[in-house]
Amino acid sequence: MKKKILVTGGTGYIGSHTATELILEGYDVVIIDNLYNSGAEVADRIEMITGTKPPLEVFDLCDRERLGTFFSEHNDVSAIIHFAAYKAVGESVNKPLEYYRNNLLSLINLLDCMKQFAVPFMVFSSSCTVYGQPEKLPVSEDSPIQPAMSPYGNTKQIGEEIIRDTVASVSDIKAISLRYFNPIGAHPSALIGELPRGVPENLVPFITQTACGLRDELKVFGNDYDTPDGSCIRDYLHVVDLAKAHVVAVRRLLAGTNKMNYEIFNLGTGRGVSVLEAISSFERVTGLKLNYTITERRPGDIEKIWADPSLANRELGWRTLSTLDDAMRTAWEWEKKIRKM
Ligand code: WQD
């Protein structure tokens, strides 16, 4: 009997890649998405990759009554992977109430329904942003949580605490939070990938949009940091590797091999890569010369962060398999596909 997994935000960037990997691993997937930042056609693309089209229910998780109706119609959901959230750091500074309401109320409604409908497991999409600028690198799960640098980051910190307190208050809910470092790249089929609305905030979509002529130039936000080449360092991991980690996490909960009722894992490569190194990787795999200029630092950027992924390596038996070049290559193939180049 196939286990049914609810993927909220499943037509989004990481959600769609995870829904794909879940189906390929033999799970039944149902998606809830309000299509705020994605399109319904993603479910068709998932079908083109996997041969199975996941049912898509379009509504807002903040609508508690509608969510309750969903669970009364789907009383066989074994676990939830919760991606649905607003995630633009800059936007969250300008719209804090929208971010707190959307990201926290959707989570609270889900947890409430888990209690009401006896859904035992949740995998939560968290972020390395909870660490702020770490004192010590690489960052492990017991590295100190720093005061959030943005309302977005705060919703991830508060979200983890809401889950922790809920799991502690009831005996039949178990959860895993996955703290992503910087997901990049696209599915090798170039059928799904990152589709940022408007001007991308993140580095790699801005690189690929510059390379295809959609943007005039990439601005490198500062090269006067205390790093080898002066540009900021991040831990970039391929989105397919990240998606596979979610399959492993949900399998761990379903099998009952989790060691604690609430577990947290860093998901990264364990290697720091600078902005200029990322640009070099893109130029290497595409043979293109990227048009970029060095500009002022971006307010709020941290200088350097990369993961210590050893807990996930050991406990989940998961590690990243794709290289930075693989990620850049798939990001470019995806960009060319959507621009019909
Ligand atoms: C990466 C580096 C920029 C754009 C954010 C969120 C984090 C997570 C991942 C959700 C930085 C530089 C970028 C550009 C640039 N998201 N850059 N020019 O800020 O590390 O993390 O996305 O969980 O929560 O904060 O990612 O891709 O925006 O920036 O120079 O046009 O690229 O300064 O050093 P970031 P990013």
XYZ file of C-alpha atoms and ligand atoms in Angstrom:
377
model
C 0.000 0.000 0.000
C 1.578 3.281 -1.102
C 2.044 5.901 1.586
C 0.449 9.274 0.778
C 2.538 12.373 1.432
C 1.064 15.887 1.484
C 3.501 18.377 -0.040
C 2.481 21.947 0.707
C 4.013 24.438 -1.727
C 4.548 21.498 -4.057
C 4.432 23.566 -7.269
C 7.248 25.760 -5.988
C 10.976 25.426 -6.569
C 12.056 22.935 -3.879
C 8.554 21.503 -3.443
C 8.260 20.445 -7.085
C 11.675 18.769 -7.050
C 10.741 16.966 -3.820
C 7.326 15.869 -5.147
C 9.176 14.445 -8.167
C 11.639 12.467 -6.036
C 8.846 11.193 -3.760
C 6.864 9.858 -6.746
C 9.988 8.245 -8.205
C 10.508 6.564 -4.821
C 6.996 5.067 -4.944
C 5.067 7.471 -2.711
C 1.649 8.891 -3.501
C 1.865 12.692 -3.480
C -0.887 15.262 -3.079
C -0.043 18.967 -3.358
C -1.661 21.972 -1.717
C -0.510 25.265 -3.191
C -2.128 28.699 -3.459
C -0.058 29.397 -6.605
C 1.130 32.697 -5.089
C 4.630 32.077 -6.404
C 4.195 29.208 -8.900
C 1.942 27.839 -11.631
C -0.423 24.851 -11.834
C 1.397 23.640 -14.966
C 4.218 22.440 -12.692
C 2.061 19.399 -11.835
C 2.010 18.531 -15.548
C 5.798 18.920 -15.701
C 6.132 16.536 -12.741
C 3.999 14.073 -14.704
C 6.299 14.452 -17.724
C 9.255 13.481 -15.531
C 7.643 10.755 -13.426
C 4.641 9.520 -15.443
C 2.365 10.442 -12.540
C 0.527 13.734 -12.130
C 0.195 14.602 -8.436
C -3.296 15.882 -7.539
C -3.110 19.629 -6.912
C -5.545 21.370 -4.569
C -5.369 25.143 -4.908
C -6.200 27.006 -1.707
C -4.492 28.952 1.070
C -3.291 27.045 4.128
C -4.321 30.072 6.216
C -7.936 29.059 5.529
C -8.356 26.664 8.477
C -11.862 25.569 7.494
C -10.778 24.687 3.940
C -7.740 22.851 5.282
C -9.953 20.830 7.625
C -12.139 19.872 4.662
C -9.022 18.725 2.814
C -7.996 16.406 5.641
C -11.498 15.008 6.021
C -11.372 14.133 2.308
C -7.793 12.824 2.502
C -7.857 10.744 5.667
C -4.895 8.657 4.461
C -2.136 11.266 4.604
C 0.854 9.585 6.297
C 3.123 12.621 6.510
C 3.369 16.272 5.543
C 6.337 18.036 3.965
C 5.674 21.713 4.542
C 7.308 24.061 2.030
C 4.542 26.639 1.513
C 5.803 30.012 2.750
C 6.803 33.451 1.549
C 10.580 33.419 1.249
C 11.929 36.715 -0.077
C 14.201 38.187 2.583
C 14.080 41.738 1.232
C 10.297 41.674 0.719
C 9.804 40.442 4.281
C 11.454 43.597 5.648
C 8.876 45.714 3.823
C 5.894 43.432 4.564
C 6.506 41.890 8.004
C 2.830 41.337 8.907
C 2.139 39.473 5.655
C 5.147 37.262 6.335
C 4.272 36.528 9.968
C 0.623 35.876 9.155
C 1.253 33.707 6.109
C 4.247 31.719 7.295
C 3.149 31.169 10.892
C -0.631 30.807 10.517
C -0.211 28.240 7.730
C 2.093 26.200 9.988
C -0.212 26.521 13.002
C -3.209 25.412 10.912
C -1.291 22.382 9.646
C -0.191 21.331 13.127
C -3.746 21.835 14.397
C -5.045 19.558 11.630
C -2.334 16.997 12.393
C -3.754 16.770 15.920
C -7.383 16.729 14.774
C -6.896 14.183 11.975
C -4.106 12.096 13.554
C -1.452 12.863 10.947
C 1.731 11.826 12.752
C 4.685 13.257 10.851
C 5.940 16.596 9.508
C 9.114 17.555 7.676
C 9.579 21.327 7.922
C 11.402 23.535 5.444
C 13.769 25.625 7.543
C 16.842 27.626 6.640
C 20.465 28.332 7.531
C 19.263 31.886 7.962
C 18.493 30.956 11.584
C 22.235 31.012 12.267
C 22.754 34.604 11.138
C 26.493 35.274 10.862
C 28.007 32.349 12.780
C 31.004 32.924 15.044
C 32.437 29.526 14.170
C 32.484 27.805 10.759
C 31.399 25.324 9.567
C 27.967 25.563 11.167
C 26.601 22.537 13.001
C 23.053 22.057 14.319
C 24.103 23.079 17.826
C 25.655 26.338 16.623
C 23.936 29.247 18.371
C 20.781 30.641 16.816
C 21.349 34.361 16.253
C 18.691 37.098 16.348
C 16.948 36.926 12.977
C 18.238 39.333 10.340
C 14.797 39.618 8.686
C 11.134 38.862 9.364
C 11.505 35.968 6.897
C 14.342 34.497 8.934
C 12.342 35.085 12.114
C 9.400 33.101 10.733
C 11.756 30.143 10.291
C 13.100 30.474 13.841
C 9.611 30.854 15.328
C 8.323 28.059 13.093
C 10.927 25.672 14.485
C 9.948 26.647 18.038
C 6.222 26.180 17.334
C 6.967 22.679 16.052
C 9.263 21.895 18.993
C 6.620 22.961 21.531
C 3.822 21.125 19.698
C 5.828 17.887 19.538
C 6.644 18.249 23.257
C 2.968 18.742 24.122
C 1.562 15.685 22.341
C 2.965 12.185 22.087
C 1.766 11.307 18.602
C 3.417 13.973 16.457
C 7.048 13.625 15.346
C 8.894 16.171 13.202
C 12.132 16.920 11.404
C 13.288 20.430 10.483
C 15.695 20.677 7.577
C 17.897 23.777 7.563
C 18.772 24.438 3.922
C 21.850 26.300 2.921
C 21.653 27.798 -0.582
C 19.656 25.657 -3.013
C 20.545 26.218 -6.684
C 20.191 24.507 -10.055
C 17.282 22.718 -11.711
C 16.099 19.244 -12.614
C 18.332 17.630 -15.294
C 15.242 17.268 -17.510
C 14.984 21.107 -17.581
C 11.231 20.605 -17.046
C 11.170 22.095 -13.538
C 13.385 24.695 -11.922
C 13.445 28.037 -10.162
C 10.995 30.612 -11.538
C 11.459 33.778 -9.484
C 8.714 36.391 -9.863
C 10.050 39.718 -11.164
C 13.659 40.685 -10.477
C 15.424 37.751 -8.772
C 16.833 38.374 -5.287
C 19.012 35.261 -5.379
C 22.381 34.986 -7.074
C 22.014 32.074 -9.481
C 18.753 33.077 -11.170
C 20.241 36.558 -11.574
C 23.331 35.024 -13.206
C 21.264 32.971 -15.664
C 18.911 35.872 -16.445
C 21.928 38.087 -17.138
C 23.473 35.426 -19.364
C 20.282 35.130 -21.441
C 20.037 38.899 -21.817
C 17.022 39.433 -19.574
C 19.194 41.548 -17.217
C 21.905 43.915 -18.405
C 24.474 42.939 -15.830
C 24.975 41.102 -12.570
C 25.894 43.285 -9.615
C 28.310 41.550 -7.248
C 27.354 42.958 -3.877
C 30.785 43.784 -2.475
C 34.308 42.399 -2.788
C 35.702 43.953 0.389
C 34.720 41.139 2.754
C 37.231 39.205 4.825
C 37.283 36.271 2.379
C 39.981 35.037 -0.029
C 38.624 36.932 -3.044
C 36.670 39.528 -1.056
C 33.206 38.313 -2.109
C 30.694 36.610 0.197
C 30.836 32.876 0.778
C 27.844 30.511 0.836
C 27.179 26.760 0.749
C 25.413 26.142 -2.571
C 23.746 22.745 -2.954
C 21.919 21.261 -5.926
C 18.152 21.350 -5.527
C 17.849 17.667 -6.526
C 20.219 16.673 -3.709
C 18.108 18.803 -1.393
C 14.895 17.167 -2.621
C 16.327 13.702 -1.978
C 17.074 14.677 1.617
C 13.337 15.241 2.144
C 12.549 11.728 0.908
C 15.094 10.321 3.351
C 13.674 12.420 6.194
C 10.077 11.353 5.580
C 11.176 7.718 5.247
C 12.960 8.033 8.632
C 9.759 9.219 10.305
C 7.562 6.586 8.610
C 10.008 3.841 9.620
C 10.222 5.151 13.182
C 14.016 5.274 13.022
C 14.115 8.882 14.219
C 16.028 9.031 17.507
C 14.107 11.952 18.957
C 10.550 13.168 18.494
C 11.933 16.385 16.970
C 15.160 16.366 14.970
C 17.009 19.110 13.109
C 19.496 18.640 10.251
C 21.701 21.004 8.251
C 21.557 20.329 4.520
C 24.608 21.610 2.700
C 27.715 20.463 0.867
C 30.073 21.428 3.682
C 32.047 23.585 1.230
C 32.019 27.376 1.059
C 31.928 28.993 -2.379
C 32.372 32.713 -3.049
C 30.234 34.763 -5.407
C 33.191 35.161 -7.771
C 33.850 31.408 -7.684
C 30.183 30.791 -8.497
C 30.491 33.142 -11.478
C 33.645 31.317 -12.631
C 31.806 28.001 -12.396
C 28.975 29.346 -14.538
C 31.402 30.709 -17.135
C 33.304 27.413 -17.167
C 30.294 25.193 -17.805
C 28.616 27.514 -20.323
C 31.656 28.917 -22.113
C 30.002 32.336 -21.728
C 31.546 35.506 -20.338
C 29.199 36.924 -17.708
C 28.713 40.691 -17.609
C 29.106 41.725 -13.977
C 30.315 44.670 -11.943
C 31.384 44.934 -8.337
C 29.084 47.240 -6.373
C 28.396 48.130 -2.757
C 27.564 45.471 -0.191
C 23.874 44.462 0.083
C 22.495 45.467 3.507
C 21.777 42.417 5.654
C 24.153 40.085 3.832
C 26.276 37.938 6.079
C 29.935 37.539 5.132
C 30.388 33.794 5.083
C 28.535 30.642 6.036
C 28.816 26.981 5.152
C 27.436 23.831 6.705
C 28.859 21.021 8.746
C 26.566 18.379 7.171
C 28.052 15.477 9.137
C 24.913 14.865 11.227
C 22.747 14.432 8.103
C 25.531 12.396 6.467
C 25.657 10.064 9.467
C 22.062 9.934 10.666
C 20.213 10.241 7.366
C 22.826 8.545 5.242
C 22.434 11.579 2.961
C 25.097 13.673 1.311
C 25.221 15.990 -1.695
C 26.265 14.204 -4.894
C 26.133 17.030 -7.444
C 28.908 19.568 -7.928
C 28.694 23.337 -8.237
C 29.299 22.928 -11.983
C 26.395 20.440 -12.191
C 24.139 22.981 -10.506
C 25.246 25.820 -12.772
C 24.839 23.619 -15.848
C 21.279 22.608 -14.941
C 20.391 26.186 -13.973
C 21.527 27.362 -17.404
C 19.732 24.543 -19.289
C 16.556 25.467 -17.395
C 16.931 29.189 -18.148
C 17.424 28.469 -21.845
C 14.342 26.200 -21.838
C 12.052 28.788 -20.274
C 13.402 31.524 -22.560
C 13.058 29.177 -25.549
C 16.674 29.860 -26.501
C 23.971 34.751 -2.248
C 25.205 35.617 -2.398
C 24.802 37.971 -2.176
C 22.406 38.424 -5.791
C 18.928 33.734 0.731
C 18.078 33.729 1.944
C 18.178 32.393 2.632
C 17.894 31.297 1.641
C 18.810 31.388 0.430
C 15.579 30.716 1.860
C 25.228 36.755 -1.386
C 25.295 37.625 -3.574
C 23.161 37.867 -4.772
C 23.003 39.354 -6.683
C 25.071 39.138 -5.500
N 16.557 31.350 1.207
N 24.469 38.225 -4.640
N 24.326 39.678 -6.501
O 21.174 35.878 0.679
O 22.672 33.823 0.919
O 20.240 33.575 1.146
O 18.603 32.688 -0.138
O 15.688 30.024 2.821
O 17.226 32.384 3.659
O 18.572 34.705 2.819
O 21.195 34.057 -1.084
O 21.317 34.106 -3.529
O 20.413 36.157 -2.299
O 22.853 35.633 -2.215
O 26.257 39.453 -5.351
O 22.357 39.904 -7.632
O 25.179 36.234 -3.681
O 25.447 39.164 -1.727
O 26.578 36.947 -0.975
P 21.402 34.440 0.465
P 21.367 35.017 -2.351
